[in-house]
XYZ file of C-alpha atoms in Angstrom:
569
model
C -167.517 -36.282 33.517
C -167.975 -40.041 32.939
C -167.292 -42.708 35.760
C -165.606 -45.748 35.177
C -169.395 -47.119 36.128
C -171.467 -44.906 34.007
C -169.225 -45.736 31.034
C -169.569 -49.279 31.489
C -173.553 -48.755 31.564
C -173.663 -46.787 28.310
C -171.354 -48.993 25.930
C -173.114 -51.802 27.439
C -176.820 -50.243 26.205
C -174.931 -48.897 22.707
C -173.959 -52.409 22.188
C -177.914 -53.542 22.394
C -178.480 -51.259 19.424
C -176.576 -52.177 17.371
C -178.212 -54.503 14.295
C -176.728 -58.024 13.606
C -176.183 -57.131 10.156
C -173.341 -54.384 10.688
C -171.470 -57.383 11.852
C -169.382 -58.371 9.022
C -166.871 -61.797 9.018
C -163.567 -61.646 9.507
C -161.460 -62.350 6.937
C -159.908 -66.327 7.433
C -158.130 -68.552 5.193
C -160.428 -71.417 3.766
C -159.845 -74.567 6.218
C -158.615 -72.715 8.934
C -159.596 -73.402 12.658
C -160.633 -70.495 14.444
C -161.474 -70.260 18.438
C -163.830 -67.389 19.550
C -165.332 -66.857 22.822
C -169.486 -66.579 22.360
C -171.560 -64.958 25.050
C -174.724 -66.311 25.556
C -177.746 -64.366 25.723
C -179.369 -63.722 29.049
C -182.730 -65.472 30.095
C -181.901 -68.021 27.409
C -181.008 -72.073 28.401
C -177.787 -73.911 28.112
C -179.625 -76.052 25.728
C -180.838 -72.968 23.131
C -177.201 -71.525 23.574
C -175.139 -74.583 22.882
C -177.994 -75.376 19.634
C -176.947 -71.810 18.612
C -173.702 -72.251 18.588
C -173.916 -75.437 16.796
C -176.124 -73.586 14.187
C -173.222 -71.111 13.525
C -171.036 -74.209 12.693
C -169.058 -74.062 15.787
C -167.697 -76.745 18.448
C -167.621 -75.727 22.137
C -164.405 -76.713 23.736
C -164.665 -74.994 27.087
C -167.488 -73.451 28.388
C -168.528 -71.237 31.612
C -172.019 -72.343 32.570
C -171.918 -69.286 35.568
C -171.944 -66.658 33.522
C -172.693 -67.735 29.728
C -169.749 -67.982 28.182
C -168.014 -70.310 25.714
C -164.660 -70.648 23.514
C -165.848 -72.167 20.424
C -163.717 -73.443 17.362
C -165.075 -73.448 13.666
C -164.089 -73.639 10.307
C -166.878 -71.404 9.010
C -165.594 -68.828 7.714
C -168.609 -66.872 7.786
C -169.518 -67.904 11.813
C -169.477 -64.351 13.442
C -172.432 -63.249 11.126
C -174.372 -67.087 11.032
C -174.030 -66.463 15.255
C -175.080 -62.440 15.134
C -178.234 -63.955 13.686
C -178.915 -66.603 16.364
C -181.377 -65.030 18.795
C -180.108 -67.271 22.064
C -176.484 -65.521 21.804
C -175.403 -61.836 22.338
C -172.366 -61.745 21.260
C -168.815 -63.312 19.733
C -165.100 -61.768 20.041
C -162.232 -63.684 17.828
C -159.782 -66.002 20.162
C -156.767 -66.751 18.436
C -155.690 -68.921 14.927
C -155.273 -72.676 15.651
C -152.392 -74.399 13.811
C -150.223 -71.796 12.670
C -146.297 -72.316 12.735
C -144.101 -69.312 14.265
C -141.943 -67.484 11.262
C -140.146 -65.478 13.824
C -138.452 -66.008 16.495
C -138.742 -62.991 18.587
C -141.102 -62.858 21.638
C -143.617 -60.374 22.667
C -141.791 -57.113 24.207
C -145.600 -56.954 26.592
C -145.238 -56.651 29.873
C -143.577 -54.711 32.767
C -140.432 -52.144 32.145
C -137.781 -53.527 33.202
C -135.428 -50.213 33.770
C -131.802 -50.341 33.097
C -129.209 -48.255 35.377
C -128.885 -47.250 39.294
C -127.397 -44.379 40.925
C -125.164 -46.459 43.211
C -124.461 -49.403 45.163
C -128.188 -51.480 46.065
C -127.565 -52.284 49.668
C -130.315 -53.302 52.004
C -128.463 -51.729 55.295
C -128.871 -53.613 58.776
C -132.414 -54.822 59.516
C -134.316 -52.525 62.166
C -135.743 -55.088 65.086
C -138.076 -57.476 64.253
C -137.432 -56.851 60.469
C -136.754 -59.220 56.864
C -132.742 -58.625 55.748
C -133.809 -56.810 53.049
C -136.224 -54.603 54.493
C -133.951 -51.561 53.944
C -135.270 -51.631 50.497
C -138.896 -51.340 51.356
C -139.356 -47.939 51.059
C -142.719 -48.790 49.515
C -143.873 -50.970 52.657
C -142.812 -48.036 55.114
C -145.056 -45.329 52.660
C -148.001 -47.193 53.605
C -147.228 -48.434 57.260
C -146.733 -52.298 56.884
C -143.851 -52.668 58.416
C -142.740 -54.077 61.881
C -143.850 -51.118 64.037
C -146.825 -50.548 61.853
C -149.644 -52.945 60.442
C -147.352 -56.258 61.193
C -147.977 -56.220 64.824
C -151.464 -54.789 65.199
C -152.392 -57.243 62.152
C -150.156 -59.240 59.991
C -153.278 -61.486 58.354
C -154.458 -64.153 58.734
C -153.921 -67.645 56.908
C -158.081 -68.250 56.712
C -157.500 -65.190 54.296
C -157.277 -66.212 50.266
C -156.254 -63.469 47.503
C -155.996 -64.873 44.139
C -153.298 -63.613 42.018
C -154.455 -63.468 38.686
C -151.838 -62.987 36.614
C -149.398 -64.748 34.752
C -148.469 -67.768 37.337
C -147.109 -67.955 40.523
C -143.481 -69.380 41.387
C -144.924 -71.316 44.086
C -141.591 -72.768 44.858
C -140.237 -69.589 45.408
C -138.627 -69.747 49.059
C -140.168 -66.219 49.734
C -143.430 -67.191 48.594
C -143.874 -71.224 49.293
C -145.214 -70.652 52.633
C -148.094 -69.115 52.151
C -148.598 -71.067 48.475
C -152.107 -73.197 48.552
C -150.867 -75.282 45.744
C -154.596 -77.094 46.362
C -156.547 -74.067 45.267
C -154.513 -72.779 42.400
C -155.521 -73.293 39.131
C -154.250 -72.722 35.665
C -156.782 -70.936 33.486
C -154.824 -70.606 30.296
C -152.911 -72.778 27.310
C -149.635 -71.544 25.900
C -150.135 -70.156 22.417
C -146.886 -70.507 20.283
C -147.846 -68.346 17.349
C -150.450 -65.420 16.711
C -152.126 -65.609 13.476
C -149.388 -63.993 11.623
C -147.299 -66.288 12.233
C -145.246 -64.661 14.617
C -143.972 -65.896 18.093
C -145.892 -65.625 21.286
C -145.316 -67.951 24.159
C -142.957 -70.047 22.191
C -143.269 -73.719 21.406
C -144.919 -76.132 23.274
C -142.185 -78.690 22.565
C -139.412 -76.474 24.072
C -141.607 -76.388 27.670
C -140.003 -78.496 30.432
C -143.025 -81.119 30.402
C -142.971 -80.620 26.584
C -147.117 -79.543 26.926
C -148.970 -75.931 26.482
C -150.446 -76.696 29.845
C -148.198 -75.369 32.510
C -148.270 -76.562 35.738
C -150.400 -74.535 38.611
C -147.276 -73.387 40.593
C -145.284 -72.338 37.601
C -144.309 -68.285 36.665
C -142.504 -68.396 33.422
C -143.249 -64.418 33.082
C -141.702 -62.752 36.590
C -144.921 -60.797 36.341
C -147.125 -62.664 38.771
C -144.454 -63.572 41.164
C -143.795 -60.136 42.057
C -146.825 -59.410 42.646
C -147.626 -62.120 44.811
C -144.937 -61.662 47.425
C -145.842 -58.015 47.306
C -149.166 -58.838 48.809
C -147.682 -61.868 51.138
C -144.162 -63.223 51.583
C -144.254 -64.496 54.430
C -141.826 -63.277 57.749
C -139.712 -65.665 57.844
C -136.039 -64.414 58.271
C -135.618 -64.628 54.156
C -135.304 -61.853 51.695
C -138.565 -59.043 52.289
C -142.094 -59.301 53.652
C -145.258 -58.530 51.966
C -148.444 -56.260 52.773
C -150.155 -59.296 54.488
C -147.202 -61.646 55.305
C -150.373 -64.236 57.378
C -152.335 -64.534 54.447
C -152.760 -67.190 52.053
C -151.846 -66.874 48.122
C -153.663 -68.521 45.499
C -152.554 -68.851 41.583
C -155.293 -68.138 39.434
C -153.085 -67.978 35.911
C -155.251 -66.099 33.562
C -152.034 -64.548 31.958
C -149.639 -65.691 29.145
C -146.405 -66.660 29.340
C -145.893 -63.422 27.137
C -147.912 -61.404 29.176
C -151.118 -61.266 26.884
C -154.356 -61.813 28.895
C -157.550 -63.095 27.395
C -160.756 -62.815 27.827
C -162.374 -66.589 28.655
C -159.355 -66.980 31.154
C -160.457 -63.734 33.041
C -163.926 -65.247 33.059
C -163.034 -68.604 34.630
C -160.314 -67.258 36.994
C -163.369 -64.744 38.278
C -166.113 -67.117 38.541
C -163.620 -69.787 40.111
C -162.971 -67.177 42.605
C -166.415 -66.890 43.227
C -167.024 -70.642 44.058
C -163.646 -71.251 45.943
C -163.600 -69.128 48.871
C -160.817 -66.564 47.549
C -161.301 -63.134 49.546
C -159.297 -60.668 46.917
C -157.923 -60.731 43.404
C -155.757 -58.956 42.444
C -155.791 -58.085 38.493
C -152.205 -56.162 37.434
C -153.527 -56.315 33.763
C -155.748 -55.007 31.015
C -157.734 -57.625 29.012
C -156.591 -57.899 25.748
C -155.990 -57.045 22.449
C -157.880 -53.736 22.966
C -156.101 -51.230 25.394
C -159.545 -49.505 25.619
C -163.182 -51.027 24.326
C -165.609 -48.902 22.732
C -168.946 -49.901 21.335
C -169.066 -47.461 17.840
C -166.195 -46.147 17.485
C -166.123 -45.160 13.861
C -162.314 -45.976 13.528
C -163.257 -49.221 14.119
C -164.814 -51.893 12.030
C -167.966 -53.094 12.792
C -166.732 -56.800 13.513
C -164.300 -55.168 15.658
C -167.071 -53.065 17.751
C -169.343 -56.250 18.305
C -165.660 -57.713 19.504
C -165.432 -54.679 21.716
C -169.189 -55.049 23.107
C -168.595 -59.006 24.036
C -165.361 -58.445 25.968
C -167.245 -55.126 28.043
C -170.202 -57.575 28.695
C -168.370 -60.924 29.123
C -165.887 -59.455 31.454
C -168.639 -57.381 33.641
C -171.041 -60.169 34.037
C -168.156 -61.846 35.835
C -167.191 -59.388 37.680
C -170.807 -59.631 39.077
C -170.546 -63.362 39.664
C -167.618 -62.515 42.116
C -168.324 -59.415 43.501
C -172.024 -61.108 44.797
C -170.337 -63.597 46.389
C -167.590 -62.199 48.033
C -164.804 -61.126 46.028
C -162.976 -58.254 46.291
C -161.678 -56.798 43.302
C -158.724 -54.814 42.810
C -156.914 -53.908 39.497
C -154.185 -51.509 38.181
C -155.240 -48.202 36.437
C -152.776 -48.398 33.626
C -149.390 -47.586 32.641
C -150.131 -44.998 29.523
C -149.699 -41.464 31.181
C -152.871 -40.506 30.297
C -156.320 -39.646 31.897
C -158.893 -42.212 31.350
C -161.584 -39.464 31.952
C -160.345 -37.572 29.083
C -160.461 -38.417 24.946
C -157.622 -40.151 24.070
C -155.381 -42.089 21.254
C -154.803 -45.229 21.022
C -151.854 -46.544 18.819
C -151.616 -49.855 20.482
C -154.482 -51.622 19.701
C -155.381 -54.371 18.591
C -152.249 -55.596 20.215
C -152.667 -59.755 19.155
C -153.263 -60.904 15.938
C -155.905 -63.077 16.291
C -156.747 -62.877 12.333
C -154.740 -62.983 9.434
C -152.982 -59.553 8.918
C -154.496 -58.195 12.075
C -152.388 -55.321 13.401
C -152.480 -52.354 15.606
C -153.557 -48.985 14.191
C -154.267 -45.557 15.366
C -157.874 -44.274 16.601
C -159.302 -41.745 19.128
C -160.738 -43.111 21.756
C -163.900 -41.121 23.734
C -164.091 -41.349 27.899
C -166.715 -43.779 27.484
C -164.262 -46.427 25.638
C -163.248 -48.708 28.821
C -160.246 -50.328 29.407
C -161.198 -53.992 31.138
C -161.153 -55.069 33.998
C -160.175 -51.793 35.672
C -162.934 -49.779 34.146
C -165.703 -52.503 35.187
C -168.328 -51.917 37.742
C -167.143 -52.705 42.019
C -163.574 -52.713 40.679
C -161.269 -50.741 42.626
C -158.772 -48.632 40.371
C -154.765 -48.141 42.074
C -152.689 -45.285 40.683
C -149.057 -45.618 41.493
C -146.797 -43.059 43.916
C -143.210 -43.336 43.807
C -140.405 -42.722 46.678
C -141.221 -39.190 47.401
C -145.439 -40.117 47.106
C -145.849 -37.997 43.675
C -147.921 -39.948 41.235
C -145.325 -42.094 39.319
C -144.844 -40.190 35.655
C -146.221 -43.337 34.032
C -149.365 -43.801 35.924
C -152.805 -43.510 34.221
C -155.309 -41.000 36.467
C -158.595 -39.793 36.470
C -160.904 -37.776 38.765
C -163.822 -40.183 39.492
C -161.598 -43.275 37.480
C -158.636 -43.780 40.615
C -160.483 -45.231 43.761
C -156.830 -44.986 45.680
C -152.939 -44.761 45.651
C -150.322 -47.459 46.160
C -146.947 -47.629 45.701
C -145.601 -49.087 42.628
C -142.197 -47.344 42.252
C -141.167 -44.743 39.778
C -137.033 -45.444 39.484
C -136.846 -41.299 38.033
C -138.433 -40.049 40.852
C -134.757 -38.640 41.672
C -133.492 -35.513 41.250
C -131.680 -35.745 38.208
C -134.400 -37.804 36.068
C -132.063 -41.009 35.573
C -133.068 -44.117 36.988
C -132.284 -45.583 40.226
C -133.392 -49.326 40.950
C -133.551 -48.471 44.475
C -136.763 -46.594 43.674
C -138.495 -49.248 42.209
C -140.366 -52.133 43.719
C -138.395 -55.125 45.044
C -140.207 -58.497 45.361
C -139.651 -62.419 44.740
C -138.431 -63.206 41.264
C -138.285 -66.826 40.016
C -134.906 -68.183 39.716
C -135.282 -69.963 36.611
C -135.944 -66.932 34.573
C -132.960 -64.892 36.350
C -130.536 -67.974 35.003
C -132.477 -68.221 31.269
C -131.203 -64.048 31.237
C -128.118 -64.624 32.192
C -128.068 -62.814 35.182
C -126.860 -64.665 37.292
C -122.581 -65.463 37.928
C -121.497 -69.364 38.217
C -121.950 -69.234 41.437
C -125.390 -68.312 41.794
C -124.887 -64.336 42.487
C -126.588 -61.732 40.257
C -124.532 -59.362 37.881
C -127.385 -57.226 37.588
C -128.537 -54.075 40.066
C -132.359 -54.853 39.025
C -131.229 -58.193 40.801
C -130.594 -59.003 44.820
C -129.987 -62.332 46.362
C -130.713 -63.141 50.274
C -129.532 -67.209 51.786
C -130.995 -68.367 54.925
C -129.700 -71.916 55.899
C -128.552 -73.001 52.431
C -131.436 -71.468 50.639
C -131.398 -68.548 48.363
C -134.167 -66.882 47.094
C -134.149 -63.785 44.006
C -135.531 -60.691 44.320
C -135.780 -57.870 41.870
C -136.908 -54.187 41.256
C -139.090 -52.957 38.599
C -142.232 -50.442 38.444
C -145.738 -50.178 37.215
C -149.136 -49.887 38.596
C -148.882 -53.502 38.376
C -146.963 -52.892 41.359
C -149.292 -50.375 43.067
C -151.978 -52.525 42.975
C -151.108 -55.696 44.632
C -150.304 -52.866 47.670
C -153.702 -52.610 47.613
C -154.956 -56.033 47.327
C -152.709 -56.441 50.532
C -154.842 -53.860 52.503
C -158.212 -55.345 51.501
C -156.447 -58.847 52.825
C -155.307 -57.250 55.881
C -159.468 -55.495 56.396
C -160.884 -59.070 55.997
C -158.696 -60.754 58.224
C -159.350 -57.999 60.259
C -162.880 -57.448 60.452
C -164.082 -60.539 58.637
C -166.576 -63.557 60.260
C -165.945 -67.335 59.385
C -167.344 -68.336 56.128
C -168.848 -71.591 56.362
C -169.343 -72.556 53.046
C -165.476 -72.300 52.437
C -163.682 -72.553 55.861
C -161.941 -69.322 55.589
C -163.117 -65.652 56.670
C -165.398 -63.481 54.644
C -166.052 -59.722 54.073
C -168.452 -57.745 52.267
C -166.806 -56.323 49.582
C -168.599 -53.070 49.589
C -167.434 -52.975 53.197
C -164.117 -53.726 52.437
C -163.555 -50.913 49.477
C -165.498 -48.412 52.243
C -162.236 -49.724 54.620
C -159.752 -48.581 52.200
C -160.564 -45.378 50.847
C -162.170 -44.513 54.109
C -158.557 -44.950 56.034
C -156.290 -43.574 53.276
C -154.228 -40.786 53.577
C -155.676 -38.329 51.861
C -153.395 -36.453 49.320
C -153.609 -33.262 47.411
C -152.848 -32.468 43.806
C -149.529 -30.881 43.475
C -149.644 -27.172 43.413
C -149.505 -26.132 40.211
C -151.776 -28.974 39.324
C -150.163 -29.361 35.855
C -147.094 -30.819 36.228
C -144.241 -31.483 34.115
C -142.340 -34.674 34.120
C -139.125 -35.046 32.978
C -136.546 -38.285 33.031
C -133.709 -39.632 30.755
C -133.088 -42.726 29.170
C -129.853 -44.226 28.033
C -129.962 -44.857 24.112
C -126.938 -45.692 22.215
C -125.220 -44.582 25.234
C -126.498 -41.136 25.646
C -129.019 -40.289 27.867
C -132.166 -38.977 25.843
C -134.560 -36.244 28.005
C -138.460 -37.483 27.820
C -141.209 -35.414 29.050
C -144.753 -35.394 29.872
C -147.585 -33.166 30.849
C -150.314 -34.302 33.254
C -152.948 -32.263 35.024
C -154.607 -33.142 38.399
C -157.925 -32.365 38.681
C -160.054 -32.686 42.069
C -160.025 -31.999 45.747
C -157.786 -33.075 48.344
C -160.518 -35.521 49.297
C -160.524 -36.874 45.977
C -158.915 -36.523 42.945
C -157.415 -37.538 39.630
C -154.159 -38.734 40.612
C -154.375 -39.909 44.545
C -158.493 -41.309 44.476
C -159.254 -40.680 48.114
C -155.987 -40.870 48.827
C -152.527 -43.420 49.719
C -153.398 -46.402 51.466
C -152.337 -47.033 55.095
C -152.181 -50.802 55.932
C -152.132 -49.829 59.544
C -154.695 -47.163 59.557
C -157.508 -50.089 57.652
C -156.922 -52.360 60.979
C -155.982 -50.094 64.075
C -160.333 -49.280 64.544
């Protein structure tokens, strides 16, 4: 069996083998601009890699000095063989078309599920003492012990704390959220792109933004994605709406996603390595960095441009990974959403998912255990499963024995026992107002006419909330935990005014105090749930096997997480 590590180590050595001259050009229109993002050889200067790049016929237009990486535009149509053959860089992976007007109108279905349908009434019930109004909801907060009796009084965080939510913006104004915003830290990494290569829609416009530019602000979520997530790790106690894992700490916007919900690879560079340099404690990463689902280094299904694509993202993305996790940064991500064992051979249908060359499109290849999916596959990552209500593994969740480090809560809304959804089983957290209004679901007067939607007023101000699922969810439980460790058992950090924590001690924290959990008995397990289509509800099943001890194994890691067990010591 192949750890997420050990994979990592061997694509990363394949990709050294392979000769520049397998590397063919993509195919691109005479004329056309194209971006890439170049990895720089190792050992080699700033001055030999920027001459190489300029050798290849391409123009730097944003470049990480930390960890030797670039996104470079060109109209050489021939510029991923010209740089194969410059001996100062190790690598290039196509960035997107430049200039290319959307045919289509429709966005990009990527991102969370959204599930339609509840089994009754969503009511919060009467808040216990010392509890949010909508606590009654939190079924995923009392599973792992952060609640009022639990972690909140023995440690609710602490403000010196940073976790950087990278992911695809932050609602800072959010009234659930605001409080523990640091606007002065957050940073956008990424620029809307209106059209993939094809021609079709992906973030839309730039003209139809409210400031009429591709540049969003810092404190802007026009996803949901990373809004949830951050008041799942820390809305603050405040009398409004729900409280977080760490409601003390301090959340910082690090946008590295789309508007769409694609996430790139320079983005995930910068947001890292600014991490790094700025004091921020945790990040959380809900994502997988796209357009391949998993990377491999030779797989024969795929292309040889499209293997030395693979080999730059696997390299790029560990080196900073590195950066942060030597100076502080702990790193958290979600283990997928696809069902499937990462430890196992798989297929992959999805990928490429983004155009990023003319006629580019998905296909279907088998992909071996030591394809990765980045960043939750890199090296001092920590891997989150998802449990639902009753704390089985969620029937979407991705496992693995040796891939899961732990398990959060990220809801599972047919963890009933019929197999039809129930909102109440999903995750509730902030959700932006603007995009509840742009889907119409909200009445005139400001209350929703949706179940996935709840509204809570405190003194004239309203804030959203809304349920959905995915281990995009469980993670951010997790990224809580590691907040709660540092503040916790963390010493002043000098450099950055804040508190700091090993994260190698922080990760031992986690899995050490989690609750350890047992595959089911039998360890195969059939899940079943229903879906309404044309309205009838449609059966769906899947088989997943659980492989490991109690101690550790595919589908728990070492086991739930306990918020209050990681600070009680």
């Amino acid at each position: 069996m192949i750890t997420a590590a050990a994979a990592c180590a061997i694509v990363t050595t394949t990709a050294l083998a392979l000769p520049a001259a397998a590397v063919p050009d993509r195919p691109q229109e005479p004329g056309t601009s194209s971006e890439y993002v170049v990895l720089y050889k190792e050992g080699v200067s700033l001055d030999q890699a920027r001459a190489a790049v300029k050798a290849a016929g391409g123009t730097i237009v944003r470049e990480n000095t930390d960890v030797g990486v670039a996104t470079v535009r060109t109209t050489n149509a021939r510029f991923t063989t010209q740089a194969a053959r410059q001996g100062a860089l190790a690598g290039a992976a196509s960035n997107r078309v430049i200039g290319k007007a959307p045919k289509t109108p429709a966005v990009s279905g990527k991102g969370v599920e959204r599930e339609a349908g509840t089994q009754g009434p969503v009511r919060a019930g009467k808040p216990g003492k010392g509890e949010e109004p909508l606590a009654g909801l939190q079924w995923d907060m009392k599973q792992i012990n952060a609640t009022a009796g639990g972690s909140y009084r023995t440690e609710p965080g602490d403000r010196r704390v940073r976790v950087g939510v990278m992911d695809t913006g932050v609602d800072g104004d959010h009234p659930d959220i605001k409080p523990n915003f640091d606007r002065r830290l957050s940073r956008n990494f990424t620029v809307d792109i209106p059209a993939d290569a094809n021609g079709d829609e992906v973030d839309g416009p730039c003209e139809d933004e409210p400031d009429k530019s591709c540049n969003d602000p810092n404190d802007v979520d026009e996803n949901e994605h990373g809004t949830h997530v951050a008041s799942t790790i820390a809305s603050p106690r405040n009398g409004l709406g729900m409280a977080g894992v760490a409601p003390n700490v301090s959340i910082v916007n690090l946008r590295v996603g789309q508007d769409s919900g694609y996430f790139f690879l320079q983005p995930t560079v910068d947001g890292l390595t600014y991490a790094a340099k700025n004091g921020i404690d945790v990040v959380n990463m809900s994502y997988y960095i796209d357009p391949w689902l998993w990377n491999c280094a030779a797989n024969p299904a795929d292309s040889p441009a499209d293997q030395a694509e693979q080999r730059t993202i696997i390299q790029a993305a560990q080196r900073a990974l590195d950066f942060a996790h030597k100076r502080g940064v702990t790193l958290v991500a979600a283990a997928g959403n696809e069902l499937v064992d990462y430890t196992k051979t798989n297929t992959d249908e999805t990928s490429p998912d983004f155009a990023s060359e003319p006629g580019e499109a998905p296909y279907e290849r088998t992909v071996a255990p030591n394809c990765v999916s980045m960043p939750s596959e890199g090296e001092n990552v920590i891997p989150v499963s998802s449990t639902g209500i009753s704390t089985r593994k969620a029937y979407y969740s991705s496992h693995g024995n040796g891939y899961i480090a732990v398990a959060a809560p990220g809801g599972d809304k047919y963890d009933t026992a019929d197999g039809k959804p129930d909102d109440r089983r999903g995750i509730w957290a902030a959700y932006p107002e603007s995009i509840a209004r742009e889907r119409g679901e909200l009445n005139p007067d400001g209350t929703p006419n949706t179940t996935r939607v709840l509204r809570d007023c405190k003194d004239g101000t309203c804030a959203y909330y809304q349920s959905i699922q995915g281990t995009s969810m469980a993670s951010p439980h997790a990224a809580g935990v590691a907040a709660l460790i540092v503040s916790r058992y963390g010493r002043p950090d000098r450099a950055n005014g804040g508190l700091t924590l090993s994260p190698a001690t922080v990760e031992r924290v986690l899995r050490g105090t989690a609750t350890a959990t047992a595959c089911p008995s039998p360890a195969t397990v059939e899940y079943v749930w229903y879906r309404l289509q044309n309205g009838q509800w449609v059966k769906n099943t899947s088989t997943q096997t659980c492989e490991g001890s109690k101690q550790r194994n595919g589908f728990y890691g070492e086991g739930i997480i306990d918020a209050l067990n990681a600070v009680k010591r």
